[in-house]
Coordinates of C-alpha atoms in Angstrom, one line a residue:
X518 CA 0.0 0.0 0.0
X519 CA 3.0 2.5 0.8
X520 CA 4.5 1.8 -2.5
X521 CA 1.3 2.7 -4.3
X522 CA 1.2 5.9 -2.5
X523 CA 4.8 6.9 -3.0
X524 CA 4.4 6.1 -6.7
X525 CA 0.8 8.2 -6.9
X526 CA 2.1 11.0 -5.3
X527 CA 5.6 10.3 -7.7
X528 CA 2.8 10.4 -10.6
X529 CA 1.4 13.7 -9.4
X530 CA 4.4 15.4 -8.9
X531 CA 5.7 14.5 -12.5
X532 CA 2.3 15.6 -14.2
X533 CA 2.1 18.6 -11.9
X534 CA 6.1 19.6 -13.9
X535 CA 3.9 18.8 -17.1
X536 CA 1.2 20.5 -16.4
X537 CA 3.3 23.7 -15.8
X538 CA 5.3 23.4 -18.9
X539 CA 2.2 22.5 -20.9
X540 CA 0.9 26.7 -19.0
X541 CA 4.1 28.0 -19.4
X542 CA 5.8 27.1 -22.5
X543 CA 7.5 30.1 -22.7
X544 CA 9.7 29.3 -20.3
X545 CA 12.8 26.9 -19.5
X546 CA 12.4 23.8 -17.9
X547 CA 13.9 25.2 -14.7
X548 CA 11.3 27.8 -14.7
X549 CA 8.8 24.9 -14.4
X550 CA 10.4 22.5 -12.4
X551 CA 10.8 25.4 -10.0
X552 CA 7.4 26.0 -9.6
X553 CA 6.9 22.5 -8.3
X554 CA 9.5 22.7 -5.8
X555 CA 7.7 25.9 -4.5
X556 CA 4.1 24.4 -4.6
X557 CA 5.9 21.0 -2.4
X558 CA 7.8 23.8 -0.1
X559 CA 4.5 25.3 0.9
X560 CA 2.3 22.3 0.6
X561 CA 4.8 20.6 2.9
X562 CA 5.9 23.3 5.4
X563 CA 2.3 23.6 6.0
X564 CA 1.6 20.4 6.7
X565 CA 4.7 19.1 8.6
X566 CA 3.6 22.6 10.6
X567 CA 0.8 21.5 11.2
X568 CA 1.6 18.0 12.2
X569 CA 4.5 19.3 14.6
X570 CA 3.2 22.1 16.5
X571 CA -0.9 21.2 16.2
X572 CA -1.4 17.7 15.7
X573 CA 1.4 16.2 18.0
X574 CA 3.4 14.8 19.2
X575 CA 6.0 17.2 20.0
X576 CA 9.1 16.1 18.2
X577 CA 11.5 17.1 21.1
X578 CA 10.3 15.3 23.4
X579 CA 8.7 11.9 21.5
X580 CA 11.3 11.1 18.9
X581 CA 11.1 7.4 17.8
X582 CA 7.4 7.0 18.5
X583 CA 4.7 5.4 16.4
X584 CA 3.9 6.5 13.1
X585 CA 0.5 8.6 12.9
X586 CA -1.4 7.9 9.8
X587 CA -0.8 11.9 8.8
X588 CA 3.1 12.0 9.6
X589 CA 3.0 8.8 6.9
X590 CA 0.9 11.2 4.7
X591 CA 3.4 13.8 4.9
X592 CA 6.2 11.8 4.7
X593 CA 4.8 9.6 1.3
X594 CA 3.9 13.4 -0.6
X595 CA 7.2 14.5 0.5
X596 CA 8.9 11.0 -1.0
X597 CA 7.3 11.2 -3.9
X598 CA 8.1 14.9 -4.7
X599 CA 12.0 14.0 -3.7
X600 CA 11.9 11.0 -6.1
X601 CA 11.2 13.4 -9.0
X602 CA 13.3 16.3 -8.3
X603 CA 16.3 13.6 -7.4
X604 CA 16.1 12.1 -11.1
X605 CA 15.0 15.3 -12.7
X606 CA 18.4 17.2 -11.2
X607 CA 20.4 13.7 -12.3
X608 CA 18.7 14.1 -15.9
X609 CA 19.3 18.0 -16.2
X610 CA 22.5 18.0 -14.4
X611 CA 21.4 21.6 -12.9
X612 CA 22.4 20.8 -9.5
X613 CA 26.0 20.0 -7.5
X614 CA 27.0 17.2 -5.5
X615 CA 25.8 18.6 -2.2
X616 CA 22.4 19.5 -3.2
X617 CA 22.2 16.0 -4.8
X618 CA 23.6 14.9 -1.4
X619 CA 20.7 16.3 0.4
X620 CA 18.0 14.7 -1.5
X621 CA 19.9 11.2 -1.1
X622 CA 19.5 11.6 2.2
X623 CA 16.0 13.1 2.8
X624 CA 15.2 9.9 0.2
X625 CA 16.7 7.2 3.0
X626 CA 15.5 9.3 6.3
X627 CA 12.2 8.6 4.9
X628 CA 12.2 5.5 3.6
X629 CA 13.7 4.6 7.0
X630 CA 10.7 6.0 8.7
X631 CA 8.1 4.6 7.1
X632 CA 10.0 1.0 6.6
X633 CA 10.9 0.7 10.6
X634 CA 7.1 2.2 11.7
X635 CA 8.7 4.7 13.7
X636 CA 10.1 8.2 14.4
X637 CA 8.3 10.3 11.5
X638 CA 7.6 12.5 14.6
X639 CA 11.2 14.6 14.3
X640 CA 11.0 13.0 10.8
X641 CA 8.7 15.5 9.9
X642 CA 10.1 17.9 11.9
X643 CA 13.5 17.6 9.7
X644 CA 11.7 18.4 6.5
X645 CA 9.8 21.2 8.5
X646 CA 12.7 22.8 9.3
X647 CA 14.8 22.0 5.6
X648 CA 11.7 23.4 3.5
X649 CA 10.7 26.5 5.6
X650 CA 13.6 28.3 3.4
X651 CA 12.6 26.5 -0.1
X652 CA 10.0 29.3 -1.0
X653 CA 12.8 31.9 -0.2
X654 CA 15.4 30.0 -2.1
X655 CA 12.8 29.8 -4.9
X656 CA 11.6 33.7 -4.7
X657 CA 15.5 34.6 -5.2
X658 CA 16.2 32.8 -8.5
X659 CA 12.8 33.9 -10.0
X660 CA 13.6 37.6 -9.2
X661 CA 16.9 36.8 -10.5
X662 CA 15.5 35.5 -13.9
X663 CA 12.9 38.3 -14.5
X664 CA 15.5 41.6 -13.4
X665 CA 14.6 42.6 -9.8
X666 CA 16.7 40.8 -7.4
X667 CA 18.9 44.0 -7.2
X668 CA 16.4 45.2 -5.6
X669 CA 15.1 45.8 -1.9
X670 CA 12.5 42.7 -2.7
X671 CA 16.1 40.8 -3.4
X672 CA 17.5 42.4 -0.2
X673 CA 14.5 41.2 1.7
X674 CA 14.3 37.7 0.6
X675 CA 18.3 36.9 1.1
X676 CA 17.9 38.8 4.8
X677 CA 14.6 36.8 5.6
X678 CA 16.5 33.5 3.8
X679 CA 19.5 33.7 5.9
X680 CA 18.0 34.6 9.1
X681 CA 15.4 31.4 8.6
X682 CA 18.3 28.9 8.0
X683 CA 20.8 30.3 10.6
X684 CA 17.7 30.4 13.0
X685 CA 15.3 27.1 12.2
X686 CA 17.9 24.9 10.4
X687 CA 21.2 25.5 12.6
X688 CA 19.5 26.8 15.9
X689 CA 16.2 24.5 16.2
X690 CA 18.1 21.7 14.1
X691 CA 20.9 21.1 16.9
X692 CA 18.0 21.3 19.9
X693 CA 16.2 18.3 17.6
X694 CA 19.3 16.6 17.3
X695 CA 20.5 16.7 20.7
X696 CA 16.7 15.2 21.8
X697 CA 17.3 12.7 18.5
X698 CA 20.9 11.8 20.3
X699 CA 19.9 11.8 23.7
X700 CA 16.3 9.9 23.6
X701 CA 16.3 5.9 24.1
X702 CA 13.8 4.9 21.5
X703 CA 15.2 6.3 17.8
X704 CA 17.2 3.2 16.3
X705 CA 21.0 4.0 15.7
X706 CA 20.5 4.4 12.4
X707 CA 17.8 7.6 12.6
X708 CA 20.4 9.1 14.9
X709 CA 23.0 8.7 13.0
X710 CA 20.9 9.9 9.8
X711 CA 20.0 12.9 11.7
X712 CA 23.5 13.5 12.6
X713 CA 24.3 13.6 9.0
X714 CA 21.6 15.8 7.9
X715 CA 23.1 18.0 11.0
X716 CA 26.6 18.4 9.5
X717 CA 25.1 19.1 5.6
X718 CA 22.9 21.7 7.3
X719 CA 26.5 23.4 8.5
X720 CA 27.9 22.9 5.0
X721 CA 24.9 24.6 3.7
X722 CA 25.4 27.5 6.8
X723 CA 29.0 28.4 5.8
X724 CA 28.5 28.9 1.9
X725 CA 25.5 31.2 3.0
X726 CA 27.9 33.2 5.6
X727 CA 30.3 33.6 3.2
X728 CA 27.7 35.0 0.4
X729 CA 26.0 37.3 2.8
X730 CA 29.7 38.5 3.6
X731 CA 30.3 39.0 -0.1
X732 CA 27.3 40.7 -0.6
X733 CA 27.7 43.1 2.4
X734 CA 31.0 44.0 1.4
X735 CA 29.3 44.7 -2.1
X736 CA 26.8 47.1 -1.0
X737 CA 29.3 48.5 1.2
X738 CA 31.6 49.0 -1.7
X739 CA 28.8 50.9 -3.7
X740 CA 27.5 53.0 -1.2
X741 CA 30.8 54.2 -0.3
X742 CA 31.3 55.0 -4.2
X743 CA 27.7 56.5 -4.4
X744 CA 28.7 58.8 -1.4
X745 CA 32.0 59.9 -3.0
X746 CA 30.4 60.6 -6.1
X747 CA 27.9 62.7 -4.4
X748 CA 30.5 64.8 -2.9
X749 CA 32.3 64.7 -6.0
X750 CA 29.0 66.4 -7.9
X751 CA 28.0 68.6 -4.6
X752 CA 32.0 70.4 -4.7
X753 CA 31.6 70.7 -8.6
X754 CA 27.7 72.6 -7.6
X755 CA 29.7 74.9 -5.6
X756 CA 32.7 76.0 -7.6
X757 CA 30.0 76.5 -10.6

């Protein structure tokens, strides 16, 4: 029964791309296959949201619990939506070893959580807190491809995007994980799973420090100029 769900939902995110191409055919594939990551991040954040902080259990504090029948909801859509964008990123070639990393290990987590029954509770949480930046991450490379992410929107969304991951995927992430570590009932092999994800959340964290360095220092650089040059044009007011 879980295999026919994973491949439904594998179905309906792959005619969901097609459907998007067939409304857009204007645009690349990327443009499209973007779309469908955004529509997963929100469909899922919500959900997983919903099952964390609503529905319960609390993650911190029941990791390696039963399955509920909506965490195996979540965690089947969210499958099914990694299994296309994992072989549409292979067939493309759009994407770079750590990003495919990522998805082969949000692939096992969950096929690990629905195979042993148990601990879709921080499961869930996990994707919760690895998709809450998706529609950011999206928003940025559409602004990018239609001319306004040097913009304040642009400004907002990498401020909003790096203050989300710093705060929900390094901060929150390393409470989970020390509750994942600490907690009797997760099997070795969800810990150490969650470890993993732990340490590519870092890797992500340090590329993203040293952009928002790079980009401060570029801003910096050009308001500096900007302030020169209007020095430069109020002196030459003057003498006139």
């Amino acid at each position: 029964m879980l295999l026919l769900e994973v491949c439904c939902c594998l179905i309906g995110w792959i005619s969901l791309y097609f459907a998007f191409c067939y409304l857009n055919g204007q645009r690349s594939k990327e443009w499209n296959c973007r779309l469908v990551t955004l529509t997963h991040g929100i469909l899922i954040v919500c959900l997983t949201a919903y099952i964390s902080f609503i529905d319960g259990p609390w993650p911190l504090t029941h990791a390696g619990t039963e399955n509920t029948p909506l965490q195996i909801l979540a965690l089947v859509v969210s499958l099914g939506y990694f299994l296309f964008d994992f072989g549409w990123c292979i067939c493309v070639r759009t994407e770079g070893p750590v990003m495919l990393a990522h998805h082969t290990m949000s692939i096992a987590g969950i096929l690990l959580a629905l195979g042993l029954g148990k601990s879709a509770v921080e499961t869930c949480a996990v994707i919760f807190g690895s998709e809450i930046t998706n529609p950011l991450l999206q928003a940025r490379w559409f602004l990018r491809q239609v001319g306004r992410y040097d913009s304040l929107w642009g400004d907002a969304v990498d401020l909003l995007f790096i203050l989300l991951f710093a705060l929900v995927r390094v901060g929150v992430g390393g409470m989970m994980l020390y509750c994942e570590l600490t907690s009797p009932r997760p099997s070795l092999i969800m810990k150490g799973g969650g470890l993993a994800m732990y340490t590519l959340a870092w890797v992500f964290m340090v590329d993203i420090a040293k952009f928002a360095c790079k980009k401060s220092r570029t801003k910096y650089n050009r308001w500096h100029e900007m302030c020169k040059l209007g020095e430069v044009n109020g002196h030459t007011g003057k003498t006139e």
